Short mmCIF file of C-alpha atoms in Angstrom, two decimals:
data_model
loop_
_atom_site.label_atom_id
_atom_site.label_comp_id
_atom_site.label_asym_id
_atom_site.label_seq_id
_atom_site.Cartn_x
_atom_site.Cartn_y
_atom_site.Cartn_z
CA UNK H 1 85.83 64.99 26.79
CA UNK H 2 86.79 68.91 27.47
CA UNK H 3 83.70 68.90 30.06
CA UNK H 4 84.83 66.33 31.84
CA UNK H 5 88.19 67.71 32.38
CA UNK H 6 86.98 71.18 33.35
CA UNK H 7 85.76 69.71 36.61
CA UNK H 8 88.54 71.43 38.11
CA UNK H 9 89.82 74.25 36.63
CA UNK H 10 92.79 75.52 36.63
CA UNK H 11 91.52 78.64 38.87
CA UNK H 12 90.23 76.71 41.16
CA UNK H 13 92.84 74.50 41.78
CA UNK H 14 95.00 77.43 42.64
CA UNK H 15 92.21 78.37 44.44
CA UNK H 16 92.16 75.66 47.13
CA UNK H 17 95.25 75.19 47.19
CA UNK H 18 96.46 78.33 48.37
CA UNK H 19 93.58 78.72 50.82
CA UNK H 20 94.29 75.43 51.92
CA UNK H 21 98.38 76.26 52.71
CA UNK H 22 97.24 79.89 53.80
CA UNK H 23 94.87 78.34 56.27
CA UNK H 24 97.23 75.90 57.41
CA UNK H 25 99.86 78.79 57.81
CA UNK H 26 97.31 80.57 59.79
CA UNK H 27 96.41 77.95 61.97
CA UNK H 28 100.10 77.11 62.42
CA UNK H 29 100.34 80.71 63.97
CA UNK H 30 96.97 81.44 65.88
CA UNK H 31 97.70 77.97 68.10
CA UNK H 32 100.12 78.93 70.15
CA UNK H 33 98.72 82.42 70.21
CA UNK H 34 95.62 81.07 71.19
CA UNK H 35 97.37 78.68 73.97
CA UNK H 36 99.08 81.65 75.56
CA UNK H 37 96.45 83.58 75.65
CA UNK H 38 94.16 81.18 77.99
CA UNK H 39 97.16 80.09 79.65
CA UNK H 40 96.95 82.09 83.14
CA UNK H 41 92.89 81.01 82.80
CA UNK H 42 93.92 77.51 82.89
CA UNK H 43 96.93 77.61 85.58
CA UNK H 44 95.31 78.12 88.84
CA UNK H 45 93.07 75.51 88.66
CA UNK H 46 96.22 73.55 89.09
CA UNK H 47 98.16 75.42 91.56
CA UNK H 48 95.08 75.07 94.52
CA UNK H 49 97.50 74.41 96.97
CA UNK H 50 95.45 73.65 99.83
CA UNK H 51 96.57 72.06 103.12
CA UNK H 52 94.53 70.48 105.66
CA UNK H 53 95.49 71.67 109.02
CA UNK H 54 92.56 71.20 111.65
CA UNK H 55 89.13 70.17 112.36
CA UNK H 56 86.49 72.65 112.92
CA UNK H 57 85.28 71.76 116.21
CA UNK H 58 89.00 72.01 117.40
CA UNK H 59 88.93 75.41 116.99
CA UNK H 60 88.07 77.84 119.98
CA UNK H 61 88.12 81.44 120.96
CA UNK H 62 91.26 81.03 122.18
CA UNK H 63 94.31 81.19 119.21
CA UNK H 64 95.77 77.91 119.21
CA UNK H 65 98.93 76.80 117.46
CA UNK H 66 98.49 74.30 114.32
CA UNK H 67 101.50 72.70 112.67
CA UNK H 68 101.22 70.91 109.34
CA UNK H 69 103.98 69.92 106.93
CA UNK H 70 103.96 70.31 102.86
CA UNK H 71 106.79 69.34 100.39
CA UNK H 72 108.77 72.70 99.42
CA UNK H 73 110.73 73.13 96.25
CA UNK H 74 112.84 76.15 96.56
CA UNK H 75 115.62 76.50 93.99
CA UNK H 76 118.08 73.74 94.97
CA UNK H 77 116.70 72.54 97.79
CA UNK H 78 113.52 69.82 98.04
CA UNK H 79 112.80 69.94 101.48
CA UNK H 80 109.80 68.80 103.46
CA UNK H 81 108.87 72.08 105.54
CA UNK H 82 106.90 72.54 109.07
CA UNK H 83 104.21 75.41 108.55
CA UNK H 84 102.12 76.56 111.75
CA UNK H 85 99.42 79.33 112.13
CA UNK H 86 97.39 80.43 114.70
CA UNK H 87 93.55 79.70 114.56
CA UNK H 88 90.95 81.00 116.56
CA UNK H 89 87.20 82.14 115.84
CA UNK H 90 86.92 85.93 116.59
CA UNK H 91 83.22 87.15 118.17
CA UNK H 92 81.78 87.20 114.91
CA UNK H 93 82.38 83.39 114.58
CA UNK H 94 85.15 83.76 111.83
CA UNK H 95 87.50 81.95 111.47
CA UNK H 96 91.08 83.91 111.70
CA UNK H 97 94.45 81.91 110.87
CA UNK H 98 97.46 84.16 111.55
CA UNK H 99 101.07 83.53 110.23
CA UNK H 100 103.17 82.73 113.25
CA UNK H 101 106.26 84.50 111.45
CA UNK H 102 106.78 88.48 112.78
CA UNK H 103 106.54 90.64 110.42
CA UNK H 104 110.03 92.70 112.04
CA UNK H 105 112.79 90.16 111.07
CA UNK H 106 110.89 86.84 110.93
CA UNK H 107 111.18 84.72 114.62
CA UNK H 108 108.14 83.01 115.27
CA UNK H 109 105.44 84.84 117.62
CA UNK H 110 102.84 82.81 120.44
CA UNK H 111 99.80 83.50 121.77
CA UNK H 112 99.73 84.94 125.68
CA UNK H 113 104.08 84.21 124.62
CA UNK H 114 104.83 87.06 127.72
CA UNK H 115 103.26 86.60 130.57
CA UNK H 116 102.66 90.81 130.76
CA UNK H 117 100.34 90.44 127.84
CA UNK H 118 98.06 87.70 128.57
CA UNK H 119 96.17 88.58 125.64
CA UNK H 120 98.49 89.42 122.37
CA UNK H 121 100.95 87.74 120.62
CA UNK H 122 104.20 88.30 121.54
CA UNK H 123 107.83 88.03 119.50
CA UNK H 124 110.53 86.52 122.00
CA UNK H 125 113.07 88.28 120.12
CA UNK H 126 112.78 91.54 120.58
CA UNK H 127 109.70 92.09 122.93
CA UNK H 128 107.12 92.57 119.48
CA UNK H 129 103.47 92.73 120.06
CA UNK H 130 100.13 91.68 118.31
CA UNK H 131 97.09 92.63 119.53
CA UNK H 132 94.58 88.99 118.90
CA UNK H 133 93.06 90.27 115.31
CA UNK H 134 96.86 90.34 114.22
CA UNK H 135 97.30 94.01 113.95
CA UNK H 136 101.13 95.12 115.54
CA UNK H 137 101.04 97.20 119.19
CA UNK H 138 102.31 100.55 118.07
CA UNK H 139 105.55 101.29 120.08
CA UNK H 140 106.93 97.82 119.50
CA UNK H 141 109.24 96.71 116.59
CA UNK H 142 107.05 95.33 114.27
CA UNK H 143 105.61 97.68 111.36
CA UNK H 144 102.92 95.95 109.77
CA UNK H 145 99.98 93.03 111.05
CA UNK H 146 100.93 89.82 110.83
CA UNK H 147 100.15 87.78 107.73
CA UNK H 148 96.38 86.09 107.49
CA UNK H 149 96.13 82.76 105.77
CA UNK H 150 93.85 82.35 102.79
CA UNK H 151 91.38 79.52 104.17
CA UNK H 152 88.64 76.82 102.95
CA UNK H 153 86.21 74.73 104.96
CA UNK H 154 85.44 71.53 103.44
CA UNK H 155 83.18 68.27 105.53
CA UNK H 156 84.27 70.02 108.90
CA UNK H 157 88.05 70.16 108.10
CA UNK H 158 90.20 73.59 108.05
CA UNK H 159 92.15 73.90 104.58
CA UNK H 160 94.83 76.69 104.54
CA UNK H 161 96.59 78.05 102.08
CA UNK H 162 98.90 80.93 101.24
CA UNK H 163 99.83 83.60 104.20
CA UNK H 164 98.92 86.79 103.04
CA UNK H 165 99.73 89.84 104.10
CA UNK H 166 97.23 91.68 105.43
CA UNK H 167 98.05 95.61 104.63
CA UNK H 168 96.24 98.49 106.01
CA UNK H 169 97.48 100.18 109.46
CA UNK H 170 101.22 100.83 109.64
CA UNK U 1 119.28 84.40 110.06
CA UNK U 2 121.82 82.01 108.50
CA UNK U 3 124.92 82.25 106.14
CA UNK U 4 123.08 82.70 102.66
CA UNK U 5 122.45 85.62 100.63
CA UNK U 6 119.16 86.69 101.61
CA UNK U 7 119.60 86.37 104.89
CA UNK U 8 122.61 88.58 104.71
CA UNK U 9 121.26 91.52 103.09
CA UNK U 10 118.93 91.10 105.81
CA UNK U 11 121.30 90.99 108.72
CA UNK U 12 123.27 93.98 107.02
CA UNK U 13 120.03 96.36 107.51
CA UNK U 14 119.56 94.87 110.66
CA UNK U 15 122.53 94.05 112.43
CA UNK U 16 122.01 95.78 115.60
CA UNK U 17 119.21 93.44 116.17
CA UNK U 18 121.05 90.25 115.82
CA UNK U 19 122.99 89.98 118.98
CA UNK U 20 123.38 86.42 119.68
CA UNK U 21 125.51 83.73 117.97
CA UNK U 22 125.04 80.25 117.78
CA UNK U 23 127.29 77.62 115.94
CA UNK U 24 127.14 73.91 115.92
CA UNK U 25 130.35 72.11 117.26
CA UNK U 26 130.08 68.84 115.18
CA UNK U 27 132.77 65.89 115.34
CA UNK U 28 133.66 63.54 112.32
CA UNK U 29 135.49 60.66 112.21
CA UNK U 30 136.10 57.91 109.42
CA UNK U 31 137.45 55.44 111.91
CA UNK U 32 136.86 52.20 112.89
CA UNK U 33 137.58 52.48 116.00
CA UNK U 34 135.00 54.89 116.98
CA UNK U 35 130.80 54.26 116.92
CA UNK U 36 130.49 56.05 113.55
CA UNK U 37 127.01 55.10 113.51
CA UNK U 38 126.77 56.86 116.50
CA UNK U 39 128.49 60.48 115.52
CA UNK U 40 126.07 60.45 112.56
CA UNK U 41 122.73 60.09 114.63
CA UNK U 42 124.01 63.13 116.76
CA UNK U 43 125.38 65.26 113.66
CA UNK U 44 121.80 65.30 112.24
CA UNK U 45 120.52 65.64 115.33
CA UNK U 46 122.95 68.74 115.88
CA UNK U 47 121.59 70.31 112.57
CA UNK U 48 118.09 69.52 113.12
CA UNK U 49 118.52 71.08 116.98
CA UNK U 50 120.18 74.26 115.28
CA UNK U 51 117.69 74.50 112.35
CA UNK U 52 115.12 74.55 114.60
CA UNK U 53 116.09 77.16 116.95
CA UNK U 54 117.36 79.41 114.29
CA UNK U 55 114.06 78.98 112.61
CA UNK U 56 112.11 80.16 115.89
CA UNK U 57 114.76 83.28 117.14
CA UNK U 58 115.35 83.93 113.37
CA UNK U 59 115.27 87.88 113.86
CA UNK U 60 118.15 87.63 116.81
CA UNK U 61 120.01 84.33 116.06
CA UNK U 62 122.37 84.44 113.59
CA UNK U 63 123.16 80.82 112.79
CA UNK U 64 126.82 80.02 111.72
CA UNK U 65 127.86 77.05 109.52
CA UNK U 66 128.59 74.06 111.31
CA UNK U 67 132.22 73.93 113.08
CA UNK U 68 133.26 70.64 112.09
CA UNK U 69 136.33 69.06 113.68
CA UNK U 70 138.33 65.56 113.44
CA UNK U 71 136.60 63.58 116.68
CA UNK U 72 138.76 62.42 119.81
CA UNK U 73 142.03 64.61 118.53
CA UNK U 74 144.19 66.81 120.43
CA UNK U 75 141.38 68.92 121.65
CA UNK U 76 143.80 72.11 122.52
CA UNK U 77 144.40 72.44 118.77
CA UNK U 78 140.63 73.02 118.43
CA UNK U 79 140.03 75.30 121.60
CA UNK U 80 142.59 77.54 120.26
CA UNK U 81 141.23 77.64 116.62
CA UNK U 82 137.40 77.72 117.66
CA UNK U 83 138.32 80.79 120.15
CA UNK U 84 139.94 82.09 117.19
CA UNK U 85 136.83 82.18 115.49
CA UNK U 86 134.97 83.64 118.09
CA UNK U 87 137.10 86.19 118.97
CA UNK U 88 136.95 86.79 114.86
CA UNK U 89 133.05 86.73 114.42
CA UNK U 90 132.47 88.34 118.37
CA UNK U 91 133.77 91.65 116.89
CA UNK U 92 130.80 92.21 114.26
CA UNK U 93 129.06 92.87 117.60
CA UNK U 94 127.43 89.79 119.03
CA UNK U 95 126.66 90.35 122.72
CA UNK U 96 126.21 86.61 123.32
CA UNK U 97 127.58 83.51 122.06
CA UNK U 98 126.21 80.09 122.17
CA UNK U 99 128.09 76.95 121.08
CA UNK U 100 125.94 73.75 120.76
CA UNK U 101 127.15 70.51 120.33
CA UNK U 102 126.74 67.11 121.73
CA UNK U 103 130.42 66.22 121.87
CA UNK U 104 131.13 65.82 126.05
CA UNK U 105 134.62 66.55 124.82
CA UNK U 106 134.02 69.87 125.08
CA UNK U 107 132.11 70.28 128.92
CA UNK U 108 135.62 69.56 130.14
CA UNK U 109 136.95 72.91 128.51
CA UNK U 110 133.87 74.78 129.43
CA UNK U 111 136.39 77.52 131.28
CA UNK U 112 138.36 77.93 128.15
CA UNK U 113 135.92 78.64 125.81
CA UNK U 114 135.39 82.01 124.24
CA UNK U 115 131.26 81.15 124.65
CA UNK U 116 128.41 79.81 126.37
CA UNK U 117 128.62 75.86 125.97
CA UNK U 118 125.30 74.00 125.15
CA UNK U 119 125.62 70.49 125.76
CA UNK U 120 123.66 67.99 125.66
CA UNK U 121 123.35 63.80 125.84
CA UNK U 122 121.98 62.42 122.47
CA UNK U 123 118.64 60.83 122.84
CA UNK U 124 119.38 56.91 121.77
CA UNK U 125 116.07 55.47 120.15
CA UNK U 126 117.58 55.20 116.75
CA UNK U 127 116.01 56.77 113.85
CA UNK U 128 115.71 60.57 114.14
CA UNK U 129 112.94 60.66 112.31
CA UNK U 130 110.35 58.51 114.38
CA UNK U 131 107.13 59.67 115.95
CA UNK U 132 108.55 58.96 119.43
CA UNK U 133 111.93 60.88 119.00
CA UNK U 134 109.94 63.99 117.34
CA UNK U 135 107.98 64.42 120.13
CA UNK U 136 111.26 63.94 122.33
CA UNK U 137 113.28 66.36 120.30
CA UNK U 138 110.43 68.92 120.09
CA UNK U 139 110.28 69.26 124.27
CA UNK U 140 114.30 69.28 124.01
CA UNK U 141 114.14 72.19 121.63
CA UNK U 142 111.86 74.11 124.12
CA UNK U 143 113.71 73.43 126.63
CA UNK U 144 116.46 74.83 124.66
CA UNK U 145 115.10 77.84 123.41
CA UNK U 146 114.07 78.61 126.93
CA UNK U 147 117.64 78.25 128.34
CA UNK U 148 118.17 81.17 125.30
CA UNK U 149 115.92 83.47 126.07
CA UNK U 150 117.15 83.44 129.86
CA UNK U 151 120.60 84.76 128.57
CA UNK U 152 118.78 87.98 126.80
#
């Protein structure tokens, strides 16, 4: 009769039980631990914000302007914004897509845009220059190159994504 | 640049850049008697004309809120209060001031007006946002910005 009810002893019993709430408690505190930790690992999967803005075989040696739009949340206001670039292959057969916004006070820049500089881009506002690879003409207003897009090629289609800046040269 | 925060701390470091002006006339009306359907159309036409230019000259346009006004009233009242403005804002310095709108009201006090008067006819194909009328607006806002950057 004892033996039978020494199956579980009292020692035991305490025994599992308190590993069993400690282990719960445990668990209860390494989850979210554990979820913040791999968070960033897991986030940019999502955020791949890719656009498609041209063919390939569109694209020549010669920058040419690309507009493409993308929904914009931006504190209060949802808004459906126009983005453009300007995409050319350089002589090495890269592909090069330059942020049309100057990098003085922001007015958008065009290829051969003055007629004195057939071969830069050129700010209306206030006479800025880029030479074709995007870096700024010394002497004008502009302090730094103009901002490169970060690009994909998928099944002959252009995919940019964010401008960014491209550092370097003042 | 345009009349919110970021833009201003912007314009304050860079103010002797931003020499030219540009502010939206805009009639409204309530009234029956008047092609309401009509004044709408060209008000967001207005804003999308300004938007776009300001977006493009952003680094020497500063873009003003719209000036909005009660349409068809006793148009003296307004020429005296918009040159009031102007004369206000003019003193920041702006070398040149444009004034858009596509109210004919206002060609007939071109002479009076403290500011170069943009006006234009309203494109009438209906929706704004149609393939056809983008492609119209687009070549009117070229036009436009051209006609700009002959007055710097």
């Amino acid at each position: 009769m004892s033996e039978k009810k020494q199956q579980v002893s009292r020692r035991q019993f305490l025994n599992y039980t308190l590993t069993g709430v400690g282990g719960f408690m445990a668990a209860g505190m390494l989850a979210p631990m554990v979820r913040f930790a791999i968070d960033p690992v897991l986030q940019p999967a999502a955020q791949g914000n890719y656009q498609a803005v041209a063919q390939l075989d569109e694209i020549t040696n010669e920058p040419q302007r690309f507009d493409w739009t993308m929904d914009q949340v931006d504190g209060w206001y949802e808004s459906t914004v126009t983005k453009s670039a300007w995409v050319y292959r350089n002589d090495n057969d890269e592909i090069i897509a330059l942020s049309p916004v100057c990098k003085h006070l922001g007015c958008f820049v065009s290829w051969a845009g003055s007629e004195d500089y057939p071969d830069q881009f050129f700010c209306p506002c206030h006479d800025g220059r880029y030479f074709k690879d995007g870096e700024n003409v010394p002497g004008t207003p502009p302090a730094a190159p103009l901002d490169e897009y970060e690009f994909k090629t998928e099944e002959g289609t252009l995919y940019l994504g964010k401008a960014k800046p491209k550092g370097g040269v003042i | 640049m345009r009349w919110q925060e970021e833009d201003i701390d912007l314009y304050i470091g860079a103010k002797e850049y931003v020499d030219t002006l540009l502010i939206p006339l805009m009639p409204l009306s309530m009234d029956d008697k008047f092609d309401i359907n009509k004044l709408t159309v060209q008000g967001e036409l207005l804003t999308i004309f300004a938007n776009e230019i300001e977006k493009q000259f952003k680094g020497r346009i500063f873009l003003m809120p719209t000036y909005n006004y009660m349409f068809n009233e006793e148009s003296s009242l307004e020429l005296t209060r918009l040159n009031n403005w102007v004369d206000k804002i003019e003193a920041n310095p702006f070398k040149h001031i444009f004034l858009l709108t596509l109210d004919h009201q206002w060609k007939k006090h071109e002479r009076d007006l403290a500011g170069n008067l943009l006006w234009f006819p309203a494109i009438q194909s209906g929706n704004v946002s149609s393939k056809e009328s983008q492609v119209i607006i687009k070549d009117q806002i070229n036009q436009l910005s051209e006609l700009i950057r002959s007055y710097w």
